[in-house]
């Protein structure tokens, strides 16, 4: 029912910037937490940045100070501004949302939803 549509990603050189966007669509009641994770071959998926409905943010230590996460409730979008990119930032980036829908009986249904992933490659 709920889908996360990712845009952005691509190939950039070290030190450059890139912006990832994610739009949530569907019968959304509440988005509690949303943001981005990333994964490279042979590694577990790791948190990059998340933001709550109360605008509390959490960043991985490796990206803190370089990446900025923001959200637009009116558009159901979350944006990740990635600055000073490094080769080690290369990964598939996945949009994530912890949210709730309301079913036919008026009961909340809690879901963890993932986007399909977008490739970010940082290389000279």
Short mmCIF file of N, CA and C in Angstrom, two decimals:
data_model
loop_
_atom_site.label_atom_id
_atom_site.label_comp_id
_atom_site.label_asym_id
_atom_site.label_seq_id
_atom_site.Cartn_x
_atom_site.Cartn_y
_atom_site.Cartn_z
N UNK A 1 0.83 -1.21 0.00
CA UNK A 1 0.00 0.00 0.00
C UNK A 1 0.86 1.25 0.00
N UNK A 2 1.74 1.34 0.96
CA UNK A 2 2.64 2.48 1.05
C UNK A 2 3.90 2.18 0.24
N UNK A 3 4.32 3.15 -0.53
CA UNK A 3 5.52 3.02 -1.33
C UNK A 3 6.45 4.19 -1.08
N UNK A 4 7.73 3.93 -1.16
CA UNK A 4 8.76 4.95 -1.05
C UNK A 4 9.44 5.09 -2.39
N UNK A 5 9.35 6.28 -2.95
CA UNK A 5 9.90 6.55 -4.27
C UNK A 5 11.19 7.35 -4.11
N UNK A 6 12.29 6.74 -4.52
CA UNK A 6 13.60 7.35 -4.36
C UNK A 6 14.05 8.02 -5.65
N UNK A 7 14.67 9.17 -5.50
CA UNK A 7 15.31 9.86 -6.62
C UNK A 7 16.69 10.33 -6.20
N UNK A 8 17.52 10.56 -7.17
CA UNK A 8 18.88 10.95 -6.91
C UNK A 8 19.82 9.78 -7.12
N UNK A 9 20.98 9.90 -6.55
CA UNK A 9 21.99 8.90 -6.77
C UNK A 9 22.74 9.16 -8.06
N UNK A 10 23.84 8.47 -8.21
CA UNK A 10 24.64 8.62 -9.41
C UNK A 10 26.11 8.58 -9.10
N UNK A 11 26.89 9.04 -10.06
CA UNK A 11 28.35 9.04 -9.96
C UNK A 11 28.85 10.46 -9.76
N UNK A 12 29.62 10.66 -8.71
CA UNK A 12 30.23 11.95 -8.43
C UNK A 12 31.68 11.75 -8.04
N UNK A 13 32.44 12.83 -8.11
CA UNK A 13 33.83 12.79 -7.70
C UNK A 13 33.96 13.11 -6.21
N UNK A 14 35.04 12.66 -5.59
CA UNK A 14 35.25 12.99 -4.17
C UNK A 14 35.21 14.49 -3.94
N UNK A 15 34.57 14.87 -2.84
CA UNK A 15 34.43 16.26 -2.49
C UNK A 15 33.17 16.92 -3.03
N UNK A 16 32.53 16.29 -3.96
CA UNK A 16 31.31 16.84 -4.54
C UNK A 16 30.10 16.50 -3.68
N UNK A 17 28.96 17.01 -4.09
CA UNK A 17 27.72 16.84 -3.34
C UNK A 17 26.67 16.13 -4.17
N UNK A 18 25.73 15.55 -3.46
CA UNK A 18 24.64 14.84 -4.10
C UNK A 18 23.43 14.91 -3.18
N UNK A 19 22.25 14.95 -3.76
CA UNK A 19 21.02 15.02 -2.99
C UNK A 19 20.13 13.83 -3.32
N UNK A 20 19.73 13.13 -2.29
CA UNK A 20 18.78 12.04 -2.42
C UNK A 20 17.43 12.48 -1.88
N UNK A 21 16.37 12.09 -2.56
CA UNK A 21 15.02 12.42 -2.13
C UNK A 21 14.18 11.16 -2.08
N UNK A 22 13.22 11.16 -1.18
CA UNK A 22 12.32 10.03 -1.03
C UNK A 22 10.92 10.56 -0.73
N UNK A 23 9.98 10.13 -1.54
CA UNK A 23 8.59 10.53 -1.36
C UNK A 23 7.75 9.32 -0.97
N UNK A 24 7.01 9.44 0.09
CA UNK A 24 6.12 8.38 0.54
C UNK A 24 4.72 8.62 -0.01
N UNK A 25 4.12 7.55 -0.51
CA UNK A 25 2.77 7.64 -1.05
C UNK A 25 1.94 6.50 -0.51
N UNK A 26 0.64 6.71 -0.47
CA UNK A 26 -0.28 5.71 0.04
C UNK A 26 -1.12 6.26 1.17
N UNK A 27 -1.85 5.37 1.81
CA UNK A 27 -2.74 5.76 2.90
C UNK A 27 -1.97 5.83 4.21
N UNK A 28 -1.23 6.90 4.34
CA UNK A 28 -0.36 7.08 5.49
C UNK A 28 -1.10 7.82 6.59
N UNK A 29 -1.08 7.25 7.77
CA UNK A 29 -1.62 7.92 8.94
C UNK A 29 -0.57 8.78 9.62
N UNK A 30 0.55 8.15 9.95
CA UNK A 30 1.62 8.84 10.65
C UNK A 30 2.96 8.24 10.24
N UNK A 31 3.92 9.08 9.97
CA UNK A 31 5.30 8.65 9.78
C UNK A 31 6.06 8.99 11.06
N UNK A 32 6.53 7.97 11.73
CA UNK A 32 7.22 8.18 13.00
C UNK A 32 8.70 8.47 12.81
N UNK A 33 9.34 7.66 11.98
CA UNK A 33 10.75 7.81 11.71
C UNK A 33 11.00 7.52 10.23
N UNK A 34 11.84 8.30 9.61
CA UNK A 34 12.19 8.06 8.23
C UNK A 34 13.62 8.53 7.98
N UNK A 35 14.19 8.03 6.91
CA UNK A 35 15.54 8.43 6.58
C UNK A 35 16.18 7.47 5.60
N UNK A 36 17.48 7.27 5.77
CA UNK A 36 18.26 6.51 4.81
C UNK A 36 19.20 5.54 5.48
N UNK A 37 19.34 4.38 4.87
CA UNK A 37 20.34 3.39 5.20
C UNK A 37 21.16 3.12 3.95
N UNK A 38 22.30 2.47 4.13
CA UNK A 38 23.12 2.13 2.97
C UNK A 38 23.76 0.77 3.17
N UNK A 39 24.13 0.16 2.04
CA UNK A 39 24.68 -1.18 2.08
C UNK A 39 25.66 -1.37 0.94
N UNK A 40 26.79 -2.00 1.24
CA UNK A 40 27.78 -2.37 0.25
C UNK A 40 27.94 -3.88 0.28
N UNK A 41 28.46 -4.47 -0.81
CA UNK A 41 28.64 -5.92 -0.82
C UNK A 41 29.51 -6.40 0.33
N UNK A 42 29.07 -7.44 1.01
CA UNK A 42 29.81 -8.00 2.11
C UNK A 42 29.61 -7.31 3.43
N UNK A 43 28.79 -6.28 3.47
CA UNK A 43 28.54 -5.55 4.70
C UNK A 43 27.05 -5.52 5.00
N UNK A 44 26.75 -5.37 6.27
CA UNK A 44 25.36 -5.23 6.69
C UNK A 44 24.85 -3.84 6.37
N UNK A 45 23.56 -3.76 6.19
CA UNK A 45 22.95 -2.46 5.97
C UNK A 45 23.12 -1.61 7.23
N UNK A 46 23.54 -0.37 7.04
CA UNK A 46 23.83 0.49 8.17
C UNK A 46 23.02 1.78 8.08
N UNK A 47 22.73 2.32 9.23
CA UNK A 47 22.03 3.59 9.31
C UNK A 47 22.92 4.71 8.80
N UNK A 48 22.33 5.58 8.00
CA UNK A 48 23.00 6.80 7.56
C UNK A 48 22.44 7.99 8.33
N UNK A 49 21.15 8.19 8.25
CA UNK A 49 20.51 9.30 8.93
C UNK A 49 19.02 9.04 9.03
N UNK A 50 18.44 9.38 10.16
CA UNK A 50 17.00 9.29 10.34
C UNK A 50 16.47 10.55 11.01
N UNK A 51 15.19 10.78 10.81
CA UNK A 51 14.54 11.93 11.42
C UNK A 51 13.16 11.49 11.88
N UNK A 52 12.74 11.96 13.04
CA UNK A 52 11.44 11.61 13.59
C UNK A 52 10.42 12.68 13.27
N UNK A 53 9.17 12.37 13.60
CA UNK A 53 8.11 13.35 13.40
C UNK A 53 8.32 14.60 14.25
N UNK A 54 9.05 14.45 15.34
CA UNK A 54 9.40 15.59 16.17
C UNK A 54 10.67 16.28 15.75
N UNK A 55 11.21 15.89 14.59
CA UNK A 55 12.40 16.49 13.98
C UNK A 55 13.68 16.17 14.73
N UNK A 56 13.67 15.11 15.51
CA UNK A 56 14.89 14.61 16.11
C UNK A 56 15.68 13.83 15.07
N UNK A 57 16.94 14.16 14.91
CA UNK A 57 17.76 13.52 13.89
C UNK A 57 18.82 12.63 14.52
N UNK A 58 19.22 11.62 13.77
CA UNK A 58 20.30 10.75 14.15
C UNK A 58 21.16 10.50 12.93
N UNK A 59 22.47 10.63 13.09
CA UNK A 59 23.40 10.44 11.99
C UNK A 59 24.45 9.42 12.37
N UNK A 60 24.89 8.66 11.39
CA UNK A 60 26.05 7.82 11.59
C UNK A 60 27.27 8.70 11.83
N UNK A 61 28.16 8.24 12.68
CA UNK A 61 29.36 9.02 12.97
C UNK A 61 30.16 9.33 11.71
N UNK A 62 30.15 8.42 10.76
CA UNK A 62 30.93 8.59 9.56
C UNK A 62 30.42 9.68 8.64
N UNK A 63 29.17 10.10 8.82
CA UNK A 63 28.60 11.12 7.95
C UNK A 63 28.25 12.39 8.70
N UNK A 64 28.35 12.37 10.00
CA UNK A 64 27.98 13.53 10.80
C UNK A 64 28.82 14.74 10.41
N UNK A 65 28.14 15.84 10.19
CA UNK A 65 28.80 17.06 9.75
C UNK A 65 28.89 17.21 8.25
N UNK A 66 28.67 16.13 7.52
CA UNK A 66 28.72 16.18 6.06
C UNK A 66 27.34 16.01 5.42
N UNK A 67 26.50 15.21 6.05
CA UNK A 67 25.17 14.93 5.52
C UNK A 67 24.13 15.67 6.35
N UNK A 68 23.08 16.11 5.70
CA UNK A 68 21.98 16.78 6.37
C UNK A 68 20.67 16.19 5.91
N UNK A 69 19.85 15.78 6.85
CA UNK A 69 18.56 15.18 6.56
C UNK A 69 17.46 16.18 6.91
N UNK A 70 16.51 16.33 6.02
CA UNK A 70 15.38 17.22 6.24
C UNK A 70 14.12 16.57 5.70
N UNK A 71 12.98 17.09 6.11
CA UNK A 71 11.71 16.54 5.67
C UNK A 71 10.72 17.64 5.36
N UNK A 72 9.79 17.30 4.49
CA UNK A 72 8.71 18.20 4.11
C UNK A 72 7.42 17.42 4.30
N UNK A 73 6.72 17.70 5.39
CA UNK A 73 5.51 16.95 5.70
C UNK A 73 4.41 17.15 4.66
N UNK A 74 4.33 18.36 4.12
CA UNK A 74 3.29 18.64 3.14
C UNK A 74 3.46 17.80 1.89
N UNK A 75 4.67 17.48 1.55
CA UNK A 75 4.96 16.70 0.36
C UNK A 75 5.30 15.25 0.67
N UNK A 76 5.30 14.89 1.95
CA UNK A 76 5.67 13.53 2.37
C UNK A 76 7.02 13.11 1.80
N UNK A 77 7.95 14.03 1.87
CA UNK A 77 9.28 13.77 1.34
C UNK A 77 10.34 13.95 2.42
N UNK A 78 11.42 13.23 2.24
CA UNK A 78 12.60 13.39 3.07
C UNK A 78 13.79 13.52 2.13
N UNK A 79 14.68 14.43 2.46
CA UNK A 79 15.82 14.72 1.60
C UNK A 79 17.12 14.53 2.37
N UNK A 80 18.09 13.96 1.70
CA UNK A 80 19.42 13.79 2.26
C UNK A 80 20.40 14.56 1.41
N UNK A 81 20.92 15.63 1.97
CA UNK A 81 21.95 16.42 1.30
C UNK A 81 23.30 15.86 1.71
N UNK A 82 24.04 15.37 0.74
CA UNK A 82 25.31 14.71 0.98
C UNK A 82 26.43 15.59 0.45
N UNK A 83 27.22 16.13 1.35
CA UNK A 83 28.31 17.01 0.99
C UNK A 83 29.66 16.36 1.30
N UNK A 84 30.69 16.88 0.66
CA UNK A 84 32.05 16.39 0.87
C UNK A 84 32.12 14.87 0.76
N UNK A 85 31.56 14.36 -0.29
CA UNK A 85 31.46 12.92 -0.45
C UNK A 85 32.83 12.27 -0.58
N UNK A 86 32.95 11.09 -0.01
CA UNK A 86 34.17 10.31 0.00
C UNK A 86 33.94 8.98 -0.71
N UNK A 87 35.00 8.36 -1.21
CA UNK A 87 34.84 7.05 -1.85
C UNK A 87 34.17 6.02 -0.94
N UNK A 88 34.41 6.10 0.36
CA UNK A 88 33.80 5.15 1.28
C UNK A 88 32.30 5.36 1.45
N UNK A 89 31.77 6.45 0.90
CA UNK A 89 30.32 6.66 0.89
C UNK A 89 29.65 5.85 -0.21
N UNK A 90 30.42 5.26 -1.08
CA UNK A 90 29.86 4.47 -2.17
C UNK A 90 29.04 3.31 -1.61
N UNK A 91 27.80 3.22 -2.03
CA UNK A 91 26.90 2.19 -1.53
C UNK A 91 25.57 2.30 -2.25
N UNK A 92 24.73 1.33 -2.02
CA UNK A 92 23.33 1.44 -2.39
C UNK A 92 22.60 2.05 -1.22
N UNK A 93 21.92 3.13 -1.46
CA UNK A 93 21.21 3.85 -0.42
C UNK A 93 19.72 3.52 -0.48
N UNK A 94 19.16 3.18 0.67
CA UNK A 94 17.78 2.77 0.78
C UNK A 94 16.99 3.75 1.64
N UNK A 95 15.90 4.23 1.11
CA UNK A 95 14.99 5.04 1.89
C UNK A 95 14.22 4.14 2.86
N UNK A 96 13.95 4.66 4.04
CA UNK A 96 13.28 3.89 5.09
C UNK A 96 12.22 4.75 5.76
N UNK A 97 11.12 4.11 6.13
CA UNK A 97 10.09 4.80 6.88
C UNK A 97 9.43 3.84 7.85
N UNK A 98 9.35 4.25 9.09
CA UNK A 98 8.55 3.58 10.11
C UNK A 98 7.26 4.37 10.21
N UNK A 99 6.15 3.74 9.86
CA UNK A 99 4.92 4.49 9.75
C UNK A 99 3.73 3.66 10.20
N UNK A 100 2.59 4.30 10.21
CA UNK A 100 1.34 3.65 10.59
C UNK A 100 0.25 4.00 9.59
N UNK A 101 -0.51 3.00 9.23
CA UNK A 101 -1.74 3.17 8.48
C UNK A 101 -2.91 2.80 9.38
N UNK A 102 -4.11 3.11 8.94
CA UNK A 102 -5.33 2.71 9.63
C UNK A 102 -6.08 1.72 8.76
N UNK A 103 -6.39 0.56 9.32
CA UNK A 103 -7.08 -0.46 8.54
C UNK A 103 -8.58 -0.19 8.50
N UNK A 104 -9.33 -1.11 7.88
CA UNK A 104 -10.76 -0.92 7.73
C UNK A 104 -11.53 -0.82 9.02
N UNK A 105 -11.00 -1.38 10.09
CA UNK A 105 -11.64 -1.31 11.39
C UNK A 105 -11.18 -0.16 12.26
N UNK A 106 -10.39 0.72 11.68
CA UNK A 106 -9.90 1.87 12.43
C UNK A 106 -8.72 1.56 13.32
N UNK A 107 -8.12 0.42 13.13
CA UNK A 107 -6.98 0.02 13.94
C UNK A 107 -5.68 0.45 13.28
N UNK A 108 -4.72 0.87 14.07
CA UNK A 108 -3.43 1.25 13.48
C UNK A 108 -2.65 0.02 13.03
N UNK A 109 -2.01 0.16 11.91
CA UNK A 109 -1.16 -0.88 11.36
C UNK A 109 0.23 -0.29 11.20
N UNK A 110 1.18 -0.85 11.91
CA UNK A 110 2.53 -0.32 11.91
C UNK A 110 3.39 -1.09 10.91
N UNK A 111 4.17 -0.35 10.15
CA UNK A 111 4.96 -0.93 9.08
C UNK A 111 6.35 -0.32 9.04
N UNK A 112 7.30 -1.14 8.68
CA UNK A 112 8.62 -0.69 8.27
C UNK A 112 8.68 -0.84 6.76
N UNK A 113 8.90 0.26 6.07
CA UNK A 113 8.85 0.29 4.62
C UNK A 113 10.19 0.72 4.05
N UNK A 114 10.59 0.05 2.98
CA UNK A 114 11.87 0.32 2.34
C UNK A 114 11.69 0.68 0.88
N UNK A 115 12.53 1.58 0.41
CA UNK A 115 12.61 1.83 -1.01
C UNK A 115 13.41 0.76 -1.71
N UNK A 116 13.48 0.85 -3.02
CA UNK A 116 14.19 -0.16 -3.80
C UNK A 116 15.70 0.03 -3.80
N UNK A 117 16.16 1.20 -3.43
CA UNK A 117 17.57 1.48 -3.38
C UNK A 117 18.06 2.25 -4.59
N UNK A 118 19.02 3.12 -4.36
CA UNK A 118 19.63 3.89 -5.43
C UNK A 118 21.14 3.89 -5.23
N UNK A 119 21.86 3.71 -6.30
CA UNK A 119 23.32 3.59 -6.24
C UNK A 119 23.97 4.96 -6.15
N UNK A 120 24.87 5.10 -5.20
CA UNK A 120 25.72 6.28 -5.08
C UNK A 120 27.17 5.81 -5.21
N UNK A 121 27.86 6.35 -6.18
CA UNK A 121 29.25 6.00 -6.41
C UNK A 121 30.10 7.26 -6.36
N UNK A 122 31.10 7.24 -5.51
CA UNK A 122 32.02 8.37 -5.36
C UNK A 122 33.39 7.89 -5.82
N UNK A 123 33.82 8.41 -6.93
CA UNK A 123 35.08 7.96 -7.53
C UNK A 123 35.64 9.04 -8.44
N UNK A 124 36.96 9.11 -8.48
CA UNK A 124 37.62 10.02 -9.39
C UNK A 124 37.97 9.35 -10.70
#
